[in-house]
PDB file of C-alpha atoms in Angstrom:
ATOM      1  CA  MET A   1     -29.756  -8.838  22.788  1.00 89.00           C
ATOM      2  CA  GLY A   2     -28.557  -5.487  21.452  1.00 94.00           C
ATOM      3  CA  TYR A   3     -24.974  -6.632  21.183  1.00 95.00           C
ATOM      4  CA  LEU A   4     -26.041  -9.823  19.411  1.00 97.00           C
ATOM      5  CA  LEU A   5     -27.864  -7.686  16.851  1.00 97.00           C
ATOM      6  CA  LEU A   6     -24.772  -5.517  16.590  1.00 97.00           C
ATOM      7  CA  ALA A   7     -22.672  -8.599  15.775  1.00 97.00           C
ATOM      8  CA  GLY A   8     -25.114  -9.414  12.969  1.00 98.00           C
ATOM      9  CA  THR A   9     -24.900  -5.826  11.776  1.00 98.00           C
ATOM     10  CA  ILE A  10     -21.127  -6.030  11.580  1.00 98.00           C
ATOM     11  CA  ALA A  11     -21.199  -9.408   9.822  1.00 98.00           C
ATOM     12  CA  ALA A  12     -23.647  -8.126   7.195  1.00 98.00           C
ATOM     13  CA  GLU A  13     -21.631  -4.961   6.602  1.00 98.00           C
ATOM     14  CA  VAL A  14     -18.348  -6.859   6.283  1.00 98.00           C
ATOM     15  CA  ALA A  15     -19.944  -9.349   3.871  1.00 98.00           C
ATOM     16  CA  ALA A  16     -21.384  -6.495   1.803  1.00 98.00           C
ATOM     17  CA  THR A  17     -18.088  -4.635   1.652  1.00 97.00           C
ATOM     18  CA  THR A  18     -16.193  -7.788   0.735  1.00 97.00           C
ATOM     19  CA  ALA A  19     -18.736  -8.592  -2.001  1.00 98.00           C
ATOM     20  CA  MET A  20     -18.334  -5.064  -3.347  1.00 97.00           C
ATOM     21  CA  LYS A  21     -14.756  -5.916  -4.286  1.00 96.00           C
ATOM     22  CA  TYR A  22     -16.165  -8.523  -6.677  1.00 97.00           C
ATOM     23  CA  THR A  23     -18.795  -6.263  -8.307  1.00 97.00           C
ATOM     24  CA  GLU A  24     -16.295  -4.707 -10.728  1.00 97.00           C
ATOM     25  CA  GLY A  25     -17.969  -1.324 -10.387  1.00 97.00           C
ATOM     26  CA  PHE A  26     -21.439  -2.861 -10.016  1.00 97.00           C
ATOM     27  CA  THR A  27     -21.199  -4.474 -13.449  1.00 97.00           C
ATOM     28  CA  ARG A  28     -21.560  -8.031 -12.096  1.00 98.00           C
ATOM     29  CA  LEU A  29     -25.075  -8.972 -11.000  1.00 98.00           C
ATOM     30  CA  TRP A  30     -24.644 -11.454  -8.144  1.00 98.00           C
ATOM     31  CA  PRO A  31     -21.897  -9.668  -6.214  1.00 98.00           C
ATOM     32  CA  SER A  32     -23.874  -6.428  -6.675  1.00 98.00           C
ATOM     33  CA  LEU A  33     -27.002  -8.043  -5.234  1.00 98.00           C
ATOM     34  CA  VAL A  34     -25.045  -9.462  -2.280  1.00 98.00           C
ATOM     35  CA  THR A  35     -23.571  -6.014  -1.651  1.00 98.00           C
ATOM     36  CA  SER A  36     -26.948  -4.296  -1.757  1.00 98.00           C
ATOM     37  CA  LEU A  37     -28.681  -6.898   0.397  1.00 98.00           C
ATOM     38  CA  GLY A  38     -25.828  -6.894   2.908  1.00 98.00           C
ATOM     39  CA  TYR A  39     -26.053  -3.144   3.423  1.00 98.00           C
ATOM     40  CA  VAL A  40     -29.850  -3.229   3.744  1.00 98.00           C
ATOM     41  CA  VAL A  41     -29.604  -5.981   6.365  1.00 98.00           C
ATOM     42  CA  SER A  42     -26.787  -4.164   8.141  1.00 98.00           C
ATOM     43  CA  PHE A  43     -28.702  -0.892   8.445  1.00 97.00           C
ATOM     44  CA  ALA A  44     -31.915  -2.659   9.454  1.00 98.00           C
ATOM     45  CA  LEU A  45     -30.092  -4.523  12.224  1.00 98.00           C
ATOM     46  CA  LEU A  46     -28.278  -1.354  13.270  1.00 97.00           C
ATOM     47  CA  ALA A  47     -31.621   0.423  13.633  1.00 97.00           C
ATOM     48  CA  GLN A  48     -32.836  -2.388  15.888  1.00 97.00           C
ATOM     49  CA  THR A  49     -29.583  -2.333  17.847  1.00 98.00           C
ATOM     50  CA  LEU A  50     -30.043   1.356  18.619  1.00 97.00           C
ATOM     51  CA  LYS A  51     -33.197   0.565  20.591  1.00 97.00           C
ATOM     52  CA  THR A  52     -31.038  -0.877  23.377  1.00 96.00           C
ATOM     53  CA  VAL A  53     -27.442   0.235  22.783  1.00 94.00           C
ATOM     54  CA  GLN A  54     -26.287   3.847  22.943  1.00 92.00           C
ATOM     55  CA  ILE A  55     -25.663   5.321  19.502  1.00 93.00           C
ATOM     56  CA  GLY A  56     -22.061   6.372  20.219  1.00 88.00           C
ATOM     57  CA  THR A  57     -21.135   2.961  21.545  1.00 89.00           C
ATOM     58  CA  ALA A  58     -22.943   1.063  18.792  1.00 93.00           C
ATOM     59  CA  TYR A  59     -21.465   3.159  16.008  1.00 91.00           C
ATOM     60  CA  ALA A  60     -17.953   2.993  17.438  1.00 89.00           C
ATOM     61  CA  ILE A  61     -18.109  -0.780  17.647  1.00 91.00           C
ATOM     62  CA  TRP A  62     -19.810  -1.148  14.244  1.00 94.00           C
ATOM     63  CA  SER A  63     -17.406   1.064  12.360  1.00 91.00           C
ATOM     64  CA  GLY A  64     -14.276   0.070  14.292  1.00 91.00           C
ATOM     65  CA  VAL A  65     -14.727  -3.680  14.188  1.00 92.00           C
ATOM     66  CA  GLY A  66     -15.948  -3.493  10.589  1.00 94.00           C
ATOM     67  CA  THR A  67     -12.931  -1.458   9.512  1.00 92.00           C
ATOM     68  CA  ALA A  68     -10.485  -3.769  11.283  1.00 90.00           C
ATOM     69  CA  ALA A  69     -12.204  -6.865   9.841  1.00 94.00           C
ATOM     70  CA  ILE A  70     -12.086  -5.478   6.297  1.00 95.00           C
ATOM     71  CA  ALA A  71      -8.399  -4.616   6.699  1.00 92.00           C
ATOM     72  CA  VAL A  72      -7.675  -8.212   7.758  1.00 91.00           C
ATOM     73  CA  LEU A  73      -9.814  -9.637   4.939  1.00 95.00           C
ATOM     74  CA  GLY A  74      -7.983  -7.415   2.467  1.00 94.00           C
ATOM     75  CA  LEU A  75      -4.775  -8.988   3.640  1.00 93.00           C
ATOM     76  CA  LEU A  76      -6.074 -12.572   3.586  1.00 94.00           C
ATOM     77  CA  LEU A  77      -8.311 -12.565   0.502  1.00 95.00           C
ATOM     78  CA  PHE A  78      -6.829  -9.923  -1.756  1.00 94.00           C
ATOM     79  CA  GLY A  79      -3.134 -10.025  -0.942  1.00 94.00           C
ATOM     80  CA  GLU A  80      -2.979  -6.475   0.335  1.00 93.00           C
ATOM     81  CA  GLY A  81       0.245  -5.611   2.086  1.00 91.00           C
ATOM     82  CA  LEU A  82       0.659  -5.387   5.828  1.00 88.00           C
ATOM     83  CA  SER A  83       2.841  -2.519   6.932  1.00 92.00           C
ATOM     84  CA  PRO A  84       3.677  -1.390  10.451  1.00 94.00           C
ATOM     85  CA  ALA A  85       1.400   1.612   9.846  1.00 93.00           C
ATOM     86  CA  LYS A  86      -1.549  -0.681   9.028  1.00 89.00           C
ATOM     87  CA  VAL A  87      -0.920  -2.782  12.118  1.00 90.00           C
ATOM     88  CA  ALA A  88      -0.751   0.371  14.239  1.00 93.00           C
ATOM     89  CA  GLY A  89      -3.964   1.672  12.665  1.00 89.00           C
ATOM     90  CA  ILE A  90      -5.866  -1.539  13.376  1.00 88.00           C
ATOM     91  CA  LEU A  91      -4.589  -1.588  16.961  1.00 90.00           C
ATOM     92  CA  LEU A  92      -5.611   2.052  17.420  1.00 92.00           C
ATOM     93  CA  ILE A  93      -9.114   1.300  16.115  1.00 87.00           C
ATOM     94  CA  ILE A  94      -9.502  -1.615  18.514  1.00 86.00           C
ATOM     95  CA  GLY A  95      -8.077   0.456  21.363  1.00 89.00           C
ATOM     96  CA  GLY A  96     -10.475   3.302  20.603  1.00 86.00           C
ATOM     97  CA  VAL A  97     -13.481   0.992  20.707  1.00 83.00           C
ATOM     98  CA  VAL A  98     -12.312  -0.469  24.019  1.00 84.00           C
ATOM     99  CA  VAL A  99     -11.763   2.984  25.546  1.00 87.00           C
ATOM    100  CA  LEU A 100     -15.207   4.174  24.420  1.00 80.00           C
ATOM    101  CA  ASN A 101     -16.793   1.126  26.004  1.00 78.00           C
ATOM    102  CA  LEU A 102     -14.839   1.535  29.230  1.00 81.00           C
ATOM    103  CA  GLY A 103     -16.058   5.137  29.430  1.00 76.00           C
ATOM    104  CA  GLY A 104     -19.470   3.891  30.532  1.00 64.00           C
ATOM    105  CA  THR A 105     -22.572   6.002  30.442  1.00 60.00           C
ATOM    106  CA  ALA A 106     -22.764   9.573  31.579  1.00 58.00           C
ATOM    107  CA  HIS A 107     -26.032  11.163  32.644  1.00 50.00           C
TER     108      HIS A 107
END
């Protein structure tokens, strides 16, 4: 259940960050409300996630997957360029999340 909540956390954060692009510096009402609500939902779900998922693992997945998703959405929705450095960065983020998860738990 924790990882399902984490998926919701990531989706809310990515939606909020994407909506922020449309706020024009928080001068547009509806995108600003979507941004604010998305972050509130994201943090609320993250707090619930941390009841069952270790904080290091949860945060690594949340930030890593969110960052990679926003980079891809920037490319697809906003025409941002894709350089070899960006591809390498996204792959390193994904690799880092995988390595952290493979590390298991230490007591």
